[in-house]
Amino acid sequence: LTVDPATGDLLVLDRGGRPPQAAAPSIVTVRPDPLTVTRTKLTSVREPLSLAVEPDGTLLLGDGGDQDPAGPDGFAGTLRRIDRHTTPWTETALLPAANPLVAPTGLVRTRAGTLYVLDAGLKPFFPSTDDPFICPVAEHAAIYVVDLTASPPTVVRTTGPGQFVYPTGMTAAGDDLIVSDPGQPRHLGLS
């Protein structure tokens, strides 16, 4: 959920189903005056986890990728640029397949232009009801600095292990980052 500062539109990232259902992602644009609601389906996004508006109006989206990867080639998540200036919208993966992101749950660009990415480090991001403690990927949750202008883009971890449990969102207030971390999710039958 974010607001486009240029238009005042509310942009809602909709997963399109509850786990364990496969995601059917879309972005819902709510224009306040006159009130209109438009849904745009996303075609390349597998597990939408975060959304941010860039200064030029394009969107950055954190994609957790395949939640049941067959092997190491499917372990990484990615960032995608969604260009809303084209019809249909274009979706471009911004990071190489081998990158340290797993579950990018927060995206923030500071006023200095630095892109910070909050990553929960878990795949699947939503725990399985059958085996809630079995994950193909279980990395330490962290904040990364991502430089998309480098060739290839760089992804550098800025926080150490044990700083977060299950971080689900992030925002910036001036030069400070504010992270939402509700802790370990409750599982049915377990206390």
PDB file of C-alpha atoms in Angstrom, residues 1-187:
ATOM      1  CA  LEU A   1       0.000   0.000   0.000  1.00  0.00           C
ATOM      2  CA  THR A   2       1.490   3.337  -1.017  1.00  0.00           C
ATOM      3  CA  VAL A   3       0.467   6.755  -2.316  1.00  0.00           C
ATOM      4  CA  ASP A   4       1.656   8.187  -5.616  1.00  0.00           C
ATOM      5  CA  PRO A   5       2.786  11.700  -4.588  1.00  0.00           C
ATOM      6  CA  ALA A   6       2.371  13.063  -8.140  1.00  0.00           C
ATOM      7  CA  THR A   7      -1.310  12.106  -8.507  1.00  0.00           C
ATOM      8  CA  GLY A   8      -2.547  11.395  -4.975  1.00  0.00           C
ATOM      9  CA  ASP A   9      -3.648   7.924  -6.132  1.00  0.00           C
ATOM     10  CA  LEU A  10      -3.645   5.124  -3.574  1.00  0.00           C
ATOM     11  CA  LEU A  11      -1.804   2.067  -4.934  1.00  0.00           C
ATOM     12  CA  VAL A  12      -2.648  -1.282  -3.365  1.00  0.00           C
ATOM     13  CA  LEU A  13      -0.509  -4.360  -3.990  1.00  0.00           C
ATOM     14  CA  ASP A  14      -2.956  -7.279  -3.975  1.00  0.00           C
ATOM     15  CA  ARG A  15      -1.605 -10.828  -3.692  1.00  0.00           C
ATOM     16  CA  GLY A  16      -4.861 -12.154  -5.115  1.00  0.00           C
ATOM     17  CA  GLY A  17      -5.356 -15.180  -2.875  1.00  0.00           C
ATOM     18  CA  ARG A  18      -4.579 -16.526   0.577  1.00  0.00           C
ATOM     19  CA  PRO A  19      -1.740 -18.964   1.102  1.00  0.00           C
ATOM     20  CA  PRO A  20      -1.457 -21.809   0.333  1.00  0.00           C
ATOM     21  CA  GLN A  21      -3.192 -20.685  -2.885  1.00  0.00           C
ATOM     22  CA  ALA A  22      -0.863 -19.484  -5.630  1.00  0.00           C
ATOM     23  CA  ALA A  23      -0.702 -15.726  -5.932  1.00  0.00           C
ATOM     24  CA  ALA A  24      -2.579 -13.920  -8.724  1.00  0.00           C
ATOM     25  CA  PRO A  25      -0.975 -10.485  -8.203  1.00  0.00           C
ATOM     26  CA  SER A  26      -2.364  -7.147  -9.269  1.00  0.00           C
ATOM     27  CA  ILE A  27      -2.122  -3.478  -8.415  1.00  0.00           C
ATOM     28  CA  VAL A  28      -5.325  -1.686  -7.535  1.00  0.00           C
ATOM     29  CA  THR A  29      -5.264   2.053  -8.270  1.00  0.00           C
ATOM     30  CA  VAL A  30      -7.739   4.123  -6.262  1.00  0.00           C
ATOM     31  CA  ARG A  31      -8.173   7.654  -7.609  1.00  0.00           C
ATOM     32  CA  PRO A  32      -9.920   9.831  -5.007  1.00  0.00           C
ATOM     33  CA  ASP A  33     -11.489  12.558  -7.161  1.00  0.00           C
ATOM     34  CA  PRO A  34     -13.588  11.443  -8.924  1.00  0.00           C
ATOM     35  CA  LEU A  35     -13.515   8.102  -7.148  1.00  0.00           C
ATOM     36  CA  THR A  36     -12.397   5.371  -9.544  1.00  0.00           C
ATOM     37  CA  VAL A  37     -10.870   1.963  -8.869  1.00  0.00           C
ATOM     38  CA  THR A  38      -8.777   0.184 -11.495  1.00  0.00           C
ATOM     39  CA  ARG A  39      -7.163  -3.257 -11.170  1.00  0.00           C
ATOM     40  CA  THR A  40      -4.099  -4.074 -13.288  1.00  0.00           C
ATOM     41  CA  LYS A  41      -2.936  -7.704 -13.292  1.00  0.00           C
ATOM     42  CA  LEU A  42       0.787  -8.393 -13.048  1.00  0.00           C
ATOM     43  CA  THR A  43       2.138 -11.106 -15.324  1.00  0.00           C
ATOM     44  CA  SER A  44       5.696 -11.858 -14.131  1.00  0.00           C
ATOM     45  CA  VAL A  45       5.365 -11.381 -10.359  1.00  0.00           C
ATOM     46  CA  ARG A  46       5.221 -14.647  -8.371  1.00  0.00           C
ATOM     47  CA  GLU A  47       4.916 -13.560  -4.689  1.00  0.00           C
ATOM     48  CA  PRO A  48       4.307  -9.799  -4.281  1.00  0.00           C
ATOM     49  CA  LEU A  49       5.639  -8.559  -0.931  1.00  0.00           C
ATOM     50  CA  SER A  50       6.353  -4.812  -1.149  1.00  0.00           C
ATOM     51  CA  LEU A  51       5.679  -1.734  -3.274  1.00  0.00           C
ATOM     52  CA  ALA A  52       7.193   1.751  -3.631  1.00  0.00           C
ATOM     53  CA  VAL A  53       6.695   4.659  -6.054  1.00  0.00           C
ATOM     54  CA  GLU A  54       9.799   6.088  -7.720  1.00  0.00           C
ATOM     55  CA  PRO A  55      10.110   9.844  -8.380  1.00  0.00           C
ATOM     56  CA  ASP A  56       9.392   9.286 -12.109  1.00  0.00           C
ATOM     57  CA  GLY A  57       6.126   7.464 -11.314  1.00  0.00           C
ATOM     58  CA  THR A  58       7.365   3.947 -12.014  1.00  0.00           C
ATOM     59  CA  LEU A  59       6.878   1.372  -9.289  1.00  0.00           C
ATOM     60  CA  LEU A  60       9.399  -0.830  -7.506  1.00  0.00           C
ATOM     61  CA  LEU A  61       8.020  -4.152  -6.368  1.00  0.00           C
ATOM     62  CA  GLY A  62       9.621  -6.719  -4.050  1.00  0.00           C
ATOM     63  CA  ASP A  63       8.932 -10.198  -5.425  1.00  0.00           C
ATOM     64  CA  GLY A  64       9.610 -13.287  -3.303  1.00  0.00           C
ATOM     65  CA  GLY A  65       9.542 -15.453  -6.422  1.00  0.00           C
ATOM     66  CA  ASP A  66       8.702 -19.155  -6.426  1.00  0.00           C
ATOM     67  CA  GLN A  67       7.696 -20.167  -2.888  1.00  0.00           C
ATOM     68  CA  ASP A  68       8.412 -23.872  -3.455  1.00  0.00           C
ATOM     69  CA  PRO A  69      11.709 -23.820  -5.355  1.00  0.00           C
ATOM     70  CA  ALA A  70      13.046 -27.077  -6.783  1.00  0.00           C
ATOM     71  CA  GLY A  71      16.655 -26.075  -6.149  1.00  0.00           C
ATOM     72  CA  PRO A  72      19.108 -23.246  -5.492  1.00  0.00           C
ATOM     73  CA  ASP A  73      18.301 -21.532  -8.792  1.00  0.00           C
ATOM     74  CA  GLY A  74      14.884 -20.620  -7.329  1.00  0.00           C
ATOM     75  CA  PHE A  75      16.045 -19.479  -3.883  1.00  0.00           C
ATOM     76  CA  ALA A  76      16.435 -15.751  -4.625  1.00  0.00           C
ATOM     77  CA  GLY A  77      13.740 -13.111  -4.710  1.00  0.00           C
ATOM     78  CA  THR A  78      14.065 -10.000  -6.856  1.00  0.00           C
ATOM     79  CA  LEU A  79      13.016  -6.418  -7.383  1.00  0.00           C
ATOM     80  CA  ARG A  80      10.867  -5.528 -10.365  1.00  0.00           C
ATOM     81  CA  ARG A  81      10.287  -2.174 -12.024  1.00  0.00           C
ATOM     82  CA  ILE A  82       6.688  -1.653 -13.147  1.00  0.00           C
ATOM     83  CA  ASP A  83       6.443   1.041 -15.817  1.00  0.00           C
ATOM     84  CA  ARG A  84       2.936   2.475 -15.763  1.00  0.00           C
ATOM     85  CA  HIS A  85       3.696   4.828 -18.681  1.00  0.00           C
ATOM     86  CA  THR A  86       3.230   2.017 -21.212  1.00  0.00           C
ATOM     87  CA  THR A  87       0.107   0.096 -22.208  1.00  0.00           C
ATOM     88  CA  PRO A  88       0.201  -2.630 -21.096  1.00  0.00           C
ATOM     89  CA  TRP A  89       2.454  -1.926 -18.120  1.00  0.00           C
ATOM     90  CA  THR A  90       5.940  -3.399 -18.463  1.00  0.00           C
ATOM     91  CA  GLU A  91       7.506  -5.502 -15.710  1.00  0.00           C
ATOM     92  CA  THR A  92      11.289  -5.784 -15.579  1.00  0.00           C
ATOM     93  CA  ALA A  93      13.404  -7.838 -13.167  1.00  0.00           C
ATOM     94  CA  LEU A  94      16.182  -5.585 -11.846  1.00  0.00           C
ATOM     95  CA  LEU A  95      18.522  -8.033 -10.134  1.00  0.00           C
ATOM     96  CA  PRO A  96      20.493 -11.021 -11.384  1.00  0.00           C
ATOM     97  CA  ALA A  97      19.088 -14.455 -10.553  1.00  0.00           C
ATOM     98  CA  ALA A  98      21.914 -14.976  -8.031  1.00  0.00           C
ATOM     99  CA  ASN A  99      21.382 -12.261  -5.439  1.00  0.00           C
ATOM    100  CA  PRO A 100      21.001 -12.374  -1.633  1.00  0.00           C
ATOM    101  CA  LEU A 101      17.348 -11.253  -1.473  1.00  0.00           C
ATOM    102  CA  VAL A 102      14.814 -13.933  -0.514  1.00  0.00           C
ATOM    103  CA  ALA A 103      11.611 -12.191   0.645  1.00  0.00           C
ATOM    104  CA  PRO A 104      11.823  -8.414   0.045  1.00  0.00           C
ATOM    105  CA  THR A 105       9.080  -7.137   2.377  1.00  0.00           C
ATOM    106  CA  GLY A 106       9.965  -3.433   2.424  1.00  0.00           C
ATOM    107  CA  LEU A 107      11.323  -0.869  -0.047  1.00  0.00           C
ATOM    108  CA  VAL A 108      12.376   2.663   0.870  1.00  0.00           C
ATOM    109  CA  ARG A 109      14.241   5.302  -1.086  1.00  0.00           C
ATOM    110  CA  THR A 110      15.679   7.945   1.239  1.00  0.00           C
ATOM    111  CA  ARG A 111      15.802  11.629   0.384  1.00  0.00           C
ATOM    112  CA  ALA A 112      19.497  11.103  -0.483  1.00  0.00           C
ATOM    113  CA  GLY A 113      18.364   8.589  -3.135  1.00  0.00           C
ATOM    114  CA  THR A 114      19.622   5.428  -1.422  1.00  0.00           C
ATOM    115  CA  LEU A 115      17.405   2.361  -1.898  1.00  0.00           C
ATOM    116  CA  TYR A 116      16.974   0.214   1.210  1.00  0.00           C
ATOM    117  CA  VAL A 117      15.359  -3.212   0.992  1.00  0.00           C
ATOM    118  CA  LEU A 118      14.011  -5.061   4.042  1.00  0.00           C
ATOM    119  CA  ASP A 119      14.212  -8.819   3.568  1.00  0.00           C
ATOM    120  CA  ALA A 120      12.517 -11.400   5.812  1.00  0.00           C
ATOM    121  CA  GLY A 121      14.883 -14.140   4.572  1.00  0.00           C
ATOM    122  CA  LEU A 122      12.236 -16.888   4.456  1.00  0.00           C
ATOM    123  CA  LYS A 123      10.901 -19.046   1.674  1.00  0.00           C
ATOM    124  CA  PRO A 124       8.059 -19.736   1.804  1.00  0.00           C
ATOM    125  CA  PHE A 125       7.251 -16.331   3.264  1.00  0.00           C
ATOM    126  CA  PHE A 126       3.907 -17.558   4.578  1.00  0.00           C
ATOM    127  CA  PRO A 127       4.582 -20.622   6.776  1.00  0.00           C
ATOM    128  CA  SER A 128       3.181 -23.921   5.568  1.00  0.00           C
ATOM    129  CA  THR A 129       0.293 -25.303   7.630  1.00  0.00           C
ATOM    130  CA  ASP A 130       1.719 -28.816   7.151  1.00  0.00           C
ATOM    131  CA  ASP A 131       5.365 -28.128   8.052  1.00  0.00           C
ATOM    132  CA  PRO A 132       5.576 -24.606   9.503  1.00  0.00           C
ATOM    133  CA  PHE A 133       9.224 -24.993  10.524  1.00  0.00           C
ATOM    134  CA  ILE A 134      10.540 -26.468   7.269  1.00  0.00           C
ATOM    135  CA  CYS A 135      11.795 -23.865   4.782  1.00  0.00           C
ATOM    136  CA  PRO A 136      13.892 -24.304   1.616  1.00  0.00           C
ATOM    137  CA  VAL A 137      15.494 -20.949   2.569  1.00  0.00           C
ATOM    138  CA  ALA A 138      15.899 -19.563   6.087  1.00  0.00           C
ATOM    139  CA  GLU A 139      18.363 -16.665   6.083  1.00  0.00           C
ATOM    140  CA  HIS A 140      18.700 -13.970   8.719  1.00  0.00           C
ATOM    141  CA  ALA A 141      16.238 -11.139   8.140  1.00  0.00           C
ATOM    142  CA  ALA A 142      18.146  -7.984   7.208  1.00  0.00           C
ATOM    143  CA  ILE A 143      18.202  -4.581   5.572  1.00  0.00           C
ATOM    144  CA  TYR A 144      20.167  -4.297   2.333  1.00  0.00           C
ATOM    145  CA  VAL A 145      21.369  -1.287   0.352  1.00  0.00           C
ATOM    146  CA  VAL A 146      20.667  -1.823  -3.335  1.00  0.00           C
ATOM    147  CA  ASP A 147      22.364   0.199  -6.064  1.00  0.00           C
ATOM    148  CA  LEU A 148      20.401  -0.266  -9.270  1.00  0.00           C
ATOM    149  CA  THR A 149      22.690   2.127 -11.173  1.00  0.00           C
ATOM    150  CA  ALA A 150      25.710  -0.194 -10.854  1.00  0.00           C
ATOM    151  CA  SER A 151      26.333  -2.740 -13.594  1.00  0.00           C
ATOM    152  CA  PRO A 152      25.445  -5.326 -12.442  1.00  0.00           C
ATOM    153  CA  PRO A 153      23.318  -3.940  -9.592  1.00  0.00           C
ATOM    154  CA  THR A 154      24.816  -4.392  -6.124  1.00  0.00           C
ATOM    155  CA  VAL A 155      23.030  -5.717  -3.032  1.00  0.00           C
ATOM    156  CA  VAL A 156      24.891  -5.167   0.257  1.00  0.00           C
ATOM    157  CA  ARG A 157      23.667  -6.260   3.696  1.00  0.00           C
ATOM    158  CA  THR A 158      23.735  -3.426   6.263  1.00  0.00           C
ATOM    159  CA  THR A 159      22.410  -5.135   9.405  1.00  0.00           C
ATOM    160  CA  GLY A 160      23.842  -8.072  11.288  1.00  0.00           C
ATOM    161  CA  PRO A 161      22.196 -11.384  12.166  1.00  0.00           C
ATOM    162  CA  GLY A 162      19.594 -11.460  14.928  1.00  0.00           C
ATOM    163  CA  GLN A 163      18.308  -7.916  14.444  1.00  0.00           C
ATOM    164  CA  PHE A 164      14.849  -8.972  13.202  1.00  0.00           C
ATOM    165  CA  VAL A 165      12.466 -11.925  13.565  1.00  0.00           C
ATOM    166  CA  TYR A 166       9.742 -11.635  10.884  1.00  0.00           C
ATOM    167  CA  PRO A 167       9.906  -8.086   9.448  1.00  0.00           C
ATOM    168  CA  THR A 168       6.915  -7.218   7.306  1.00  0.00           C
ATOM    169  CA  GLY A 169       7.318  -3.558   6.367  1.00  0.00           C
ATOM    170  CA  MET A 170       9.531  -0.490   6.392  1.00  0.00           C
ATOM    171  CA  THR A 171       9.277   3.259   5.895  1.00  0.00           C
ATOM    172  CA  ALA A 172      11.600   6.239   6.215  1.00  0.00           C
ATOM    173  CA  ALA A 173      11.209   9.305   8.414  1.00  0.00           C
ATOM    174  CA  GLY A 174      13.907  11.722   7.320  1.00  0.00           C
ATOM    175  CA  ASP A 175      17.146   9.759   7.552  1.00  0.00           C
ATOM    176  CA  ASP A 176      15.705   7.122   9.912  1.00  0.00           C
ATOM    177  CA  LEU A 177      14.302   3.753   8.845  1.00  0.00           C
ATOM    178  CA  ILE A 178      11.276   2.428  10.742  1.00  0.00           C
ATOM    179  CA  VAL A 179      10.725  -1.330  10.543  1.00  0.00           C
ATOM    180  CA  SER A 180       7.576  -3.274  11.443  1.00  0.00           C
ATOM    181  CA  ASP A 181       8.467  -6.640  12.969  1.00  0.00           C
ATOM    182  CA  PRO A 182       5.537  -8.455  14.638  1.00  0.00           C
ATOM    183  CA  GLY A 183       7.739 -11.416  15.641  1.00  0.00           C
ATOM    184  CA  GLN A 184       7.190 -15.097  15.012  1.00  0.00           C
ATOM    185  CA  PRO A 185       3.763 -15.764  13.441  1.00  0.00           C
ATOM    186  CA  ARG A 186       1.420 -18.041  15.385  1.00  0.00           C
ATOM    187  CA  HIS A 187       0.787 -21.485  13.945  1.00  0.00           C
TER     188      HIS A 187
END
